[in-house]
JSON list of C-alpha atoms in Angstrom, two decimals:
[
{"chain": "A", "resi": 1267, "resn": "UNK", "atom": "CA", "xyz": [0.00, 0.00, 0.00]},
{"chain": "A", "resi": 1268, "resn": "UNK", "atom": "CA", "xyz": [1.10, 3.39, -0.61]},
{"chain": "A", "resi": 1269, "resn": "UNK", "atom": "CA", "xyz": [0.05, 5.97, 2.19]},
{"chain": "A", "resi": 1270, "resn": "UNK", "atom": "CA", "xyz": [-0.33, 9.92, 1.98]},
{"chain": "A", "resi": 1271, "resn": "UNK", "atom": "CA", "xyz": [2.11, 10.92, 4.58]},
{"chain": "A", "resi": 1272, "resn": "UNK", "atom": "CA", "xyz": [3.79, 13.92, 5.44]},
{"chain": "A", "resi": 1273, "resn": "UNK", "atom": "CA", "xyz": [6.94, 13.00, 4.26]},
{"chain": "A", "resi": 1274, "resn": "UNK", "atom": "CA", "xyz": [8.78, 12.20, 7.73]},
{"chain": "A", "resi": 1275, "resn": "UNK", "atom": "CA", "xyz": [10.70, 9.27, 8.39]},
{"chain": "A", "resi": 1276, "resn": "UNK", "atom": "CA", "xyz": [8.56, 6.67, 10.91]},
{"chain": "A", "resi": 1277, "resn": "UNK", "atom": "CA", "xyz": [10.23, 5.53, 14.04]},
{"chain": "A", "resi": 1278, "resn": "UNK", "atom": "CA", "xyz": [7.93, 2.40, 13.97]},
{"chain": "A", "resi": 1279, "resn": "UNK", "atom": "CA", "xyz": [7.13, 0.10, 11.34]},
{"chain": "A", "resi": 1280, "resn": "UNK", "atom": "CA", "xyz": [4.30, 0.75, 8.81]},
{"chain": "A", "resi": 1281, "resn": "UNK", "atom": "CA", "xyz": [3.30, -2.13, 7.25]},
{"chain": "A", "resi": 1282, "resn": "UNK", "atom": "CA", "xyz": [2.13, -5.54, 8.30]},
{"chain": "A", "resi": 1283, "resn": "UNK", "atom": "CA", "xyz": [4.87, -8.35, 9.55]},
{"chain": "A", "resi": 1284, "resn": "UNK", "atom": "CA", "xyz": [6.23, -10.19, 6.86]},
{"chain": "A", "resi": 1285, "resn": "UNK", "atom": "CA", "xyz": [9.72, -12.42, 6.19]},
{"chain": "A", "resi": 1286, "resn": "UNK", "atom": "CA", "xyz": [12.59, -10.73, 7.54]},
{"chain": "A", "resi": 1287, "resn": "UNK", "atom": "CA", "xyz": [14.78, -9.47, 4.44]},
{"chain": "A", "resi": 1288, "resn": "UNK", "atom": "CA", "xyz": [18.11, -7.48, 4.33]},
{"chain": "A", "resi": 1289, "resn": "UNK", "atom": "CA", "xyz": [19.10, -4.45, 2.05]},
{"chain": "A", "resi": 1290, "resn": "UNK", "atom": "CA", "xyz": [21.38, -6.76, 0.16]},
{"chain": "A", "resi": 1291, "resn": "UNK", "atom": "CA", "xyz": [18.54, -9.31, -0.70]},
{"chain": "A", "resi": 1292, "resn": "UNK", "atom": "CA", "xyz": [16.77, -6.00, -1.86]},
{"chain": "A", "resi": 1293, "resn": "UNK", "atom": "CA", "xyz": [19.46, -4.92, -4.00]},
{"chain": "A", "resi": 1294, "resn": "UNK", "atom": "CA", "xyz": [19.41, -7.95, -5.85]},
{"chain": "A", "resi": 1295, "resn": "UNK", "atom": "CA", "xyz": [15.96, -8.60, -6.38]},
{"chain": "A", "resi": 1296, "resn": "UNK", "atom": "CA", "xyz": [15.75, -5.44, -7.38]},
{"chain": "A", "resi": 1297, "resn": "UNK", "atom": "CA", "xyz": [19.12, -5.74, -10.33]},
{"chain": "A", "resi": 1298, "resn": "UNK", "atom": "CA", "xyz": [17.27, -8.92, -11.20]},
{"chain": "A", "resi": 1299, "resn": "UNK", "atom": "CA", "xyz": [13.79, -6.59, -12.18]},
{"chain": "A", "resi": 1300, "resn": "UNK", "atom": "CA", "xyz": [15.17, -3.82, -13.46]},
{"chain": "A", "resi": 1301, "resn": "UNK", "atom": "CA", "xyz": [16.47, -4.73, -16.74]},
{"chain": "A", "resi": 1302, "resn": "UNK", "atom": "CA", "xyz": [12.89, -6.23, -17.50]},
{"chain": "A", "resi": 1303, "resn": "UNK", "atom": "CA", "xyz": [10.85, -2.60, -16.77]},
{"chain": "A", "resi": 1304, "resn": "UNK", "atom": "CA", "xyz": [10.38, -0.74, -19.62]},
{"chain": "A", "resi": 1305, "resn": "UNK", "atom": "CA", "xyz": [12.27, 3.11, -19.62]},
{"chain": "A", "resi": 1306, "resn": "UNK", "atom": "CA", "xyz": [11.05, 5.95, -21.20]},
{"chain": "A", "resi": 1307, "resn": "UNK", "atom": "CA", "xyz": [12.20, 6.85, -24.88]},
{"chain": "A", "resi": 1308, "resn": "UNK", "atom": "CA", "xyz": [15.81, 7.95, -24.61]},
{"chain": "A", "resi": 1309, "resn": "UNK", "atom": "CA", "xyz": [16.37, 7.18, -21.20]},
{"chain": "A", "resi": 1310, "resn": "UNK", "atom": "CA", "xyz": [18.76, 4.59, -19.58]},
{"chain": "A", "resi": 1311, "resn": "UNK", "atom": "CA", "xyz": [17.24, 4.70, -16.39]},
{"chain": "A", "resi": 1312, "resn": "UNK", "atom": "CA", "xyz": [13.50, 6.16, -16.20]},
{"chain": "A", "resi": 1313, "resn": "UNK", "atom": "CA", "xyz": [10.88, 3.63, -15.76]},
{"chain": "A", "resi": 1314, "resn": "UNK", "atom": "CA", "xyz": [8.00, 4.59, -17.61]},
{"chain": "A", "resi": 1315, "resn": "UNK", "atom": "CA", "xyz": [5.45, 3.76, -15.07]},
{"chain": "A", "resi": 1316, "resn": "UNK", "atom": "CA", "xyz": [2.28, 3.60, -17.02]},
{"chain": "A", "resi": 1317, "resn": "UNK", "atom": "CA", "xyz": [3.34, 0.49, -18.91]},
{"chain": "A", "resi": 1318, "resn": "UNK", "atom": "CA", "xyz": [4.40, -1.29, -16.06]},
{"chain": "A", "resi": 1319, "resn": "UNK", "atom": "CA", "xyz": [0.87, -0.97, -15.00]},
{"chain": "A", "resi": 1320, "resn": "UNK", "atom": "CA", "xyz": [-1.13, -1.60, -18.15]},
{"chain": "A", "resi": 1321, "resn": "UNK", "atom": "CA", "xyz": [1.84, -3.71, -19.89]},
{"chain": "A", "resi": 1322, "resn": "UNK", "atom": "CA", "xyz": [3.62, -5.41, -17.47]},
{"chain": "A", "resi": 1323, "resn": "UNK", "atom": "CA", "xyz": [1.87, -6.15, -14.64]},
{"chain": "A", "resi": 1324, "resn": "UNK", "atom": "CA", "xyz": [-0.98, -7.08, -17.03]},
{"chain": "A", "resi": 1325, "resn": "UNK", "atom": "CA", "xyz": [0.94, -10.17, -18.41]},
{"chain": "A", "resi": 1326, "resn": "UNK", "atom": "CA", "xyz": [1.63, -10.84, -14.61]},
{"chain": "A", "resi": 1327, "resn": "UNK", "atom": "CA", "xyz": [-2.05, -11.80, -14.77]},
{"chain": "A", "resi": 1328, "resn": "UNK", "atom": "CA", "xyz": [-2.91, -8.19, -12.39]},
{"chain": "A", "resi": 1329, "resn": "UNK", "atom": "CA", "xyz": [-5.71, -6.20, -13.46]},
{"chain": "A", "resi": 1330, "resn": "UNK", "atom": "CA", "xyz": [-5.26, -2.33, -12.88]},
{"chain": "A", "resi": 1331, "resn": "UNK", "atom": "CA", "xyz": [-8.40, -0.69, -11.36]},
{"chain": "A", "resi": 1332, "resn": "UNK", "atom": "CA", "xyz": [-8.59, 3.04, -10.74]},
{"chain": "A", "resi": 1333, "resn": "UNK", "atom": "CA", "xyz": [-10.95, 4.45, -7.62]},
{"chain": "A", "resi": 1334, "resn": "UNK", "atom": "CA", "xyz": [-11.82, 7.89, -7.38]},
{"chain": "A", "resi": 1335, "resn": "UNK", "atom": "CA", "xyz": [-10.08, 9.95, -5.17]},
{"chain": "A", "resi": 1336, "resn": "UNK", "atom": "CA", "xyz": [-12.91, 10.32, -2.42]},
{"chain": "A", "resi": 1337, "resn": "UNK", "atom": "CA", "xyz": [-12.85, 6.26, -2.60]},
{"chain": "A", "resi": 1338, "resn": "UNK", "atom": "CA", "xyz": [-9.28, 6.08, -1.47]},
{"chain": "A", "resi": 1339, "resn": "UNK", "atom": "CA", "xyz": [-8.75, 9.07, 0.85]},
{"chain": "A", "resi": 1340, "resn": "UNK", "atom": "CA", "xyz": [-5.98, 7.82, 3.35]},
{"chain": "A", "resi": 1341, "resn": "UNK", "atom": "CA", "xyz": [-3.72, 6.15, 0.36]},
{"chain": "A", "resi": 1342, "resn": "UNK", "atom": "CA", "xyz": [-2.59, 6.21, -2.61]},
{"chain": "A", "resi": 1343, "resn": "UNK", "atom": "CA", "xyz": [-2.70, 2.84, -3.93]},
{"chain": "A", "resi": 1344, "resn": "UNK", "atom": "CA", "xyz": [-3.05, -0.75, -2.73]},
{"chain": "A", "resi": 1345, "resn": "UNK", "atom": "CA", "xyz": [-2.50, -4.09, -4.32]},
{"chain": "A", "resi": 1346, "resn": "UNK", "atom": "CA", "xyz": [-4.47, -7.44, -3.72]},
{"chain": "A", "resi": 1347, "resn": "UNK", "atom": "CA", "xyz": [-2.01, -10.10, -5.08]},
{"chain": "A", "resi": 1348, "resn": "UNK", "atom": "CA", "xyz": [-4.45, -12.75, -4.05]},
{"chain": "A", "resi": 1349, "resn": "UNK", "atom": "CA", "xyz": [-7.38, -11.46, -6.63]},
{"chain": "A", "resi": 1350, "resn": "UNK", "atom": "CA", "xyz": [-4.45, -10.15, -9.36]},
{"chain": "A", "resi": 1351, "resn": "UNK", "atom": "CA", "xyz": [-5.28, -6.53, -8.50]},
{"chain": "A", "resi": 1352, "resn": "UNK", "atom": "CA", "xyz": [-3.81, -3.39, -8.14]},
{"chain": "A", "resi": 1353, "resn": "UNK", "atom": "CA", "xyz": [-5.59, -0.25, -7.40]},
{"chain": "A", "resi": 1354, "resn": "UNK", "atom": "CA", "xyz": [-4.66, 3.28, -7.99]},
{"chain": "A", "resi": 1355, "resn": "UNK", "atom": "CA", "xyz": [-6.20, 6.51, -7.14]},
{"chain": "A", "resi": 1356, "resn": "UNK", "atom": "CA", "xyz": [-7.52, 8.89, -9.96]},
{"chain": "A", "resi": 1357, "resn": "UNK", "atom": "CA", "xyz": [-4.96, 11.21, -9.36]},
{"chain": "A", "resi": 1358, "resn": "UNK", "atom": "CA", "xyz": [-2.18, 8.69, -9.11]},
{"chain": "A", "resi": 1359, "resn": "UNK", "atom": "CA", "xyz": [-3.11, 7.11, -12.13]},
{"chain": "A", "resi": 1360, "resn": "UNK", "atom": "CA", "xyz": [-3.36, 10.25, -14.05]},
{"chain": "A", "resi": 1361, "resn": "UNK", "atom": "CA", "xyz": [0.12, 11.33, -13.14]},
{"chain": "A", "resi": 1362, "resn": "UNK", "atom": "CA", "xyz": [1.79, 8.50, -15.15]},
{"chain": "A", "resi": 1363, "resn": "UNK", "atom": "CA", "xyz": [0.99, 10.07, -18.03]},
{"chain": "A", "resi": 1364, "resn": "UNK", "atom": "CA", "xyz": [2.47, 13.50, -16.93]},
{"chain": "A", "resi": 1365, "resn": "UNK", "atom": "CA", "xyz": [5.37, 13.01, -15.79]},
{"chain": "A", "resi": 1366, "resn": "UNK", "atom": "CA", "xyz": [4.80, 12.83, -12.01]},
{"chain": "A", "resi": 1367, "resn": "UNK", "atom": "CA", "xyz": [7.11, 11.22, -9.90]},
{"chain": "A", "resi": 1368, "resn": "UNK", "atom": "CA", "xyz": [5.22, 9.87, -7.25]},
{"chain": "A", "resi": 1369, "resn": "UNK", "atom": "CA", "xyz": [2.95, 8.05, -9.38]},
{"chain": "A", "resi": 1370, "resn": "UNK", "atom": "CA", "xyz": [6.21, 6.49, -10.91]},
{"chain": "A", "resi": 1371, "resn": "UNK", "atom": "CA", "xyz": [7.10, 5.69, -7.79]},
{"chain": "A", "resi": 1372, "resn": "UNK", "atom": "CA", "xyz": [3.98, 4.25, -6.51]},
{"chain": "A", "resi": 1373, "resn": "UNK", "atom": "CA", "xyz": [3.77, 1.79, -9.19]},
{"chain": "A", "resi": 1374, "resn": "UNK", "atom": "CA", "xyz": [6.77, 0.42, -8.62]},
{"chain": "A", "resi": 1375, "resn": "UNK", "atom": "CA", "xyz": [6.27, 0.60, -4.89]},
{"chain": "A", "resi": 1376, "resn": "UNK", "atom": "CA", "xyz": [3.30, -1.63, -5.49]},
{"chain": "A", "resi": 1377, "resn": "UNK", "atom": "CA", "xyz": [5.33, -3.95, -7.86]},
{"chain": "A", "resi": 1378, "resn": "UNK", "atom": "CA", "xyz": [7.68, -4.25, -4.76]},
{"chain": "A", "resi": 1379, "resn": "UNK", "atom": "CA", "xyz": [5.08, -5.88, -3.25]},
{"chain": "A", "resi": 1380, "resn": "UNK", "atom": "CA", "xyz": [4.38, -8.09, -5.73]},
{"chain": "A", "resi": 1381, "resn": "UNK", "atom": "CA", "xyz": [7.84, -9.13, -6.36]},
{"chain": "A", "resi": 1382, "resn": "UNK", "atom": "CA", "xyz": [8.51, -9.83, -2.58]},
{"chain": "A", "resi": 1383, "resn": "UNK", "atom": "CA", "xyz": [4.72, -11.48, -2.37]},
{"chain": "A", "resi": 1384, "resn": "UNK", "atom": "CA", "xyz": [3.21, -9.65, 0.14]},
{"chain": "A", "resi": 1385, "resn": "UNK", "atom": "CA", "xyz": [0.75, -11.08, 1.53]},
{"chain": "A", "resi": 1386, "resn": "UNK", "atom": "CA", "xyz": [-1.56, -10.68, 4.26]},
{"chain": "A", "resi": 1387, "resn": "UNK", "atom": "CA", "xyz": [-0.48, -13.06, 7.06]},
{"chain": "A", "resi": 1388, "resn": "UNK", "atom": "CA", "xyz": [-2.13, -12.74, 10.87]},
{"chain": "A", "resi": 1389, "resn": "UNK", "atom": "CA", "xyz": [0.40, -13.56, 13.14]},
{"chain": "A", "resi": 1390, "resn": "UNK", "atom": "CA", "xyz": [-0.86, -14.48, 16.70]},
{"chain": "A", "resi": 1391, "resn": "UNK", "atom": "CA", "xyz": [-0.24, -11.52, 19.13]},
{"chain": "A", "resi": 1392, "resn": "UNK", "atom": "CA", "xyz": [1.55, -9.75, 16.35]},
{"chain": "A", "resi": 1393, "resn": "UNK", "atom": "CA", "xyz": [1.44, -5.90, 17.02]},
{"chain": "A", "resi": 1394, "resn": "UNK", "atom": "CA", "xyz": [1.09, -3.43, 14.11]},
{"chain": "A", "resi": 1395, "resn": "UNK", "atom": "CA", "xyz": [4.29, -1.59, 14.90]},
{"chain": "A", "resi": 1396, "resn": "UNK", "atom": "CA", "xyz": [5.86, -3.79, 17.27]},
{"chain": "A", "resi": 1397, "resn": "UNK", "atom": "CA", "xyz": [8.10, -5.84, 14.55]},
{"chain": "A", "resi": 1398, "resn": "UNK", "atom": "CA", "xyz": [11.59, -5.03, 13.14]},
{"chain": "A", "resi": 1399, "resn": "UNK", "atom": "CA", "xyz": [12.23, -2.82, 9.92]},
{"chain": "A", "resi": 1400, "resn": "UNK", "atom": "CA", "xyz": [13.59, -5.54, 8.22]},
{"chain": "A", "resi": 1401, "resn": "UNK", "atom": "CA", "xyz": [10.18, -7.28, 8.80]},
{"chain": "A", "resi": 1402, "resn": "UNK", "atom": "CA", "xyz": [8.31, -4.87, 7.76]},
{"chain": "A", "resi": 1403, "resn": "UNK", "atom": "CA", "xyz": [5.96, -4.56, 4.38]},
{"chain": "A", "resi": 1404, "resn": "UNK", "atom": "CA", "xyz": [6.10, -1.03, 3.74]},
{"chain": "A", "resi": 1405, "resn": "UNK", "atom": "CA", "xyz": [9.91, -0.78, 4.86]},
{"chain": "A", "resi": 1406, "resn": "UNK", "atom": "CA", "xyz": [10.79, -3.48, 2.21]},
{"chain": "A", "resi": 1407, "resn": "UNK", "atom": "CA", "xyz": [8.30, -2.56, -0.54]},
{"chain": "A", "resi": 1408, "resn": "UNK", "atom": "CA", "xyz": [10.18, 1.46, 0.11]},
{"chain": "A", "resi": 1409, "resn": "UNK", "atom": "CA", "xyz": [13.84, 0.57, -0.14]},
{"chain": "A", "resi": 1410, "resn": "UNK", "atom": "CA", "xyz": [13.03, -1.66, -2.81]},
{"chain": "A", "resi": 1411, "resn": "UNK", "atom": "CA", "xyz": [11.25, 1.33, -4.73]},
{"chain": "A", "resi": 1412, "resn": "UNK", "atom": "CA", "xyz": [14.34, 2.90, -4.47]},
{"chain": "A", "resi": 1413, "resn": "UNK", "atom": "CA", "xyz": [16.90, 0.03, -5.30]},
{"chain": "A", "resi": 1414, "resn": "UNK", "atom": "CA", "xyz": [14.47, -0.30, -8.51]},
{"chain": "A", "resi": 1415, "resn": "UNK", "atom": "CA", "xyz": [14.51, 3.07, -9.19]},
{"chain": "A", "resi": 1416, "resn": "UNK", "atom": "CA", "xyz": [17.91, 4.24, -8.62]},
{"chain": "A", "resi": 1417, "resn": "UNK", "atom": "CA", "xyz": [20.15, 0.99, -9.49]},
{"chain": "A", "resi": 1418, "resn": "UNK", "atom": "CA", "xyz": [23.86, 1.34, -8.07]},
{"chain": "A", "resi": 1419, "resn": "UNK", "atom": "CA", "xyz": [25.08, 2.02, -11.28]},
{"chain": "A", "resi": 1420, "resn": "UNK", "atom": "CA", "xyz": [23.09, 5.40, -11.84]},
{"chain": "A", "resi": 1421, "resn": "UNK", "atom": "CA", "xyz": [24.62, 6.34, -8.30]},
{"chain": "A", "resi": 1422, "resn": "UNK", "atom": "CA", "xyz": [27.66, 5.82, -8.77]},
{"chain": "A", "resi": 1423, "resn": "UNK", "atom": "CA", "xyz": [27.82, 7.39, -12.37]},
{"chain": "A", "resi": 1424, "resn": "UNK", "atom": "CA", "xyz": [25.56, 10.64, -10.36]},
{"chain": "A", "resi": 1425, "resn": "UNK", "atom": "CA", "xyz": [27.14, 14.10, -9.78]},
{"chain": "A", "resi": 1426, "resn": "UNK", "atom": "CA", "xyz": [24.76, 14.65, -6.86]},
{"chain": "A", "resi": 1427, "resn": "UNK", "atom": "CA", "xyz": [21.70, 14.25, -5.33]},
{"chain": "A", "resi": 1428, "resn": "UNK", "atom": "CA", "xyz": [19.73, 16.55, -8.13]},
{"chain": "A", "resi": 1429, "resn": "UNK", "atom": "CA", "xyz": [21.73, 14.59, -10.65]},
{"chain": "A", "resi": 1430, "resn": "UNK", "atom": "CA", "xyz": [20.48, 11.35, -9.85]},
{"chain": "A", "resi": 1431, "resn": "UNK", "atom": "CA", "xyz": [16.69, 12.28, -9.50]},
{"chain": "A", "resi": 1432, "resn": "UNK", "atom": "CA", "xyz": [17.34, 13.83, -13.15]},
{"chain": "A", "resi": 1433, "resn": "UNK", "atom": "CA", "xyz": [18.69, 10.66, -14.31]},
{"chain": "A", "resi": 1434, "resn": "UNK", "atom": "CA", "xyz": [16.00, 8.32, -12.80]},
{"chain": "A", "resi": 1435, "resn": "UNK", "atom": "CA", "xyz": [12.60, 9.93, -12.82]},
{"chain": "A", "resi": 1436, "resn": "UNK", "atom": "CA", "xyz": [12.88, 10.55, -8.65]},
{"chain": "A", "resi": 1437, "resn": "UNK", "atom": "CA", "xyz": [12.71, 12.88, -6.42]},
{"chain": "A", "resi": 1438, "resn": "UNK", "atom": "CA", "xyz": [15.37, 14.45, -5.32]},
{"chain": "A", "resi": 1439, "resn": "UNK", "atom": "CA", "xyz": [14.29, 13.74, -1.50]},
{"chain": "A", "resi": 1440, "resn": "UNK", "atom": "CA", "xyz": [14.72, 10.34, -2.30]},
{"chain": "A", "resi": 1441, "resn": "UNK", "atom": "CA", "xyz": [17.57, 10.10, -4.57]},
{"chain": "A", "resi": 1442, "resn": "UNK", "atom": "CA", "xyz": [19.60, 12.21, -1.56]},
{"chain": "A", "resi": 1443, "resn": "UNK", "atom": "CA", "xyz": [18.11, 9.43, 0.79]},
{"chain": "A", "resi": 1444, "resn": "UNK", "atom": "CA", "xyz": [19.48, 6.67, -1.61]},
{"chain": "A", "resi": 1445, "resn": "UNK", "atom": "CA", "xyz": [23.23, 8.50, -1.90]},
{"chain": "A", "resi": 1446, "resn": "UNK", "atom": "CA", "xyz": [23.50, 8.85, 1.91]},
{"chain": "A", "resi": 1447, "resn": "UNK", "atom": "CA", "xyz": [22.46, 5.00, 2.41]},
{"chain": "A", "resi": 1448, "resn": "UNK", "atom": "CA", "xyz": [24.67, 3.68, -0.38]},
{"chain": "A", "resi": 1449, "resn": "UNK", "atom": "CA", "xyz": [27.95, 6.34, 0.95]},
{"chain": "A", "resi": 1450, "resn": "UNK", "atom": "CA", "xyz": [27.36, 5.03, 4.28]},
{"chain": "A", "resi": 1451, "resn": "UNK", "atom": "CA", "xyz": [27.43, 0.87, 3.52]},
{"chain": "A", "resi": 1452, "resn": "UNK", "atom": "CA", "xyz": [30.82, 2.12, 1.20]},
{"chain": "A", "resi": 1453, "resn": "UNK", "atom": "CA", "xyz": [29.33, 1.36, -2.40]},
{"chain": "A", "resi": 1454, "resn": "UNK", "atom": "CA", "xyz": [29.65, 4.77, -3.75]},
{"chain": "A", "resi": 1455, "resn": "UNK", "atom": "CA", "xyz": [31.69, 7.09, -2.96]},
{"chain": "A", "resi": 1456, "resn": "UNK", "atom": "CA", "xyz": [31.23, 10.83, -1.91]}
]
């Protein structure tokens, strides 16, 4: 699911339990998916976000549904991998075919999902909030938005922060997030 937030990083988890997963796993999953996403015309790295919704994830047997804004007021999008479907508000849906970033993002946030088959699982005396990061939906389906988005090569070939978001389609909130995160585990350099 993709939330309307204000843009501030949670302290607790967001999303339901799921497998535990590492950034590494991530980062592979996500060089494994990348190459098969379809980029805009003349781009190396811009994923052009309205064909992964009506192209690809349509010969992934999902079927794209768009509410109405006043349907989906707390989010954004959701997916139901269980009935094939992915749902995107008006507005979200629109924006792929002007450019906006988010709703690039949020398809590919909701392919994350997919790809790591999220599924609703109860857990007995499971907590919303009360798991690890790395156990988290929403944490995983986010930094593998970003790993899909921004592959190590575009960071490392990046001049910047605004560079990057340039080169991928992001913003540049998130490409600054992805820079720190990759400078910090040493696989770009400053």
């Amino acid at each position: 699911m993709t939330t309307l937030g204000n843009g501030q990083k949670s302290r607790l988890p967001s999303g339901m339990k799921v497998a535990p997963t590492s950034y590494a796993k991530l980062e592979l999953a996500a060089a494994s998916l990348f190459p098969l996403l379809p980029k805009e015309r003349g781009s190396v790295y811009v994923i052009e976000g309205w064909r992964v919704l009506e192209q690809t994830l349509s010969r992934a047997g999902y079927e794209p549904h768009v509410a109405e804004v006043h349907e989906l007021e707390d989010c954004a999008a959701f997916t139901i991998p269980d009935k094939g479907l992915v749902v995107l508000r008006r507005d979200v849906y629109d924006g792929l075919f002007n450019g906006s970033v988010f709703s690039r993002s949020t398809v590919i946030h909701e392919l994350s999902h997919i790809v790591l088959a999220h599924h609703v699982t109860l857990h007995r005396g499971a907590v919303l909030g009360q798991h690890k990061f790395y156990e988290d939906s929403e944490w995983q389906a986010k930094a593998m938005t970003a790993a899909v988005m921004m592959p190590v090569e575009a960071c490392q070939e990046a001049r910047g922060a605004h560079h990057l978001a340039e080169m991928c389609g992001t913003s540049v909130e998130a490409a600054t997030y992805r820079l720190e995160r990759l400078t910090k585990e040493k696989i770009v350099t400053p």
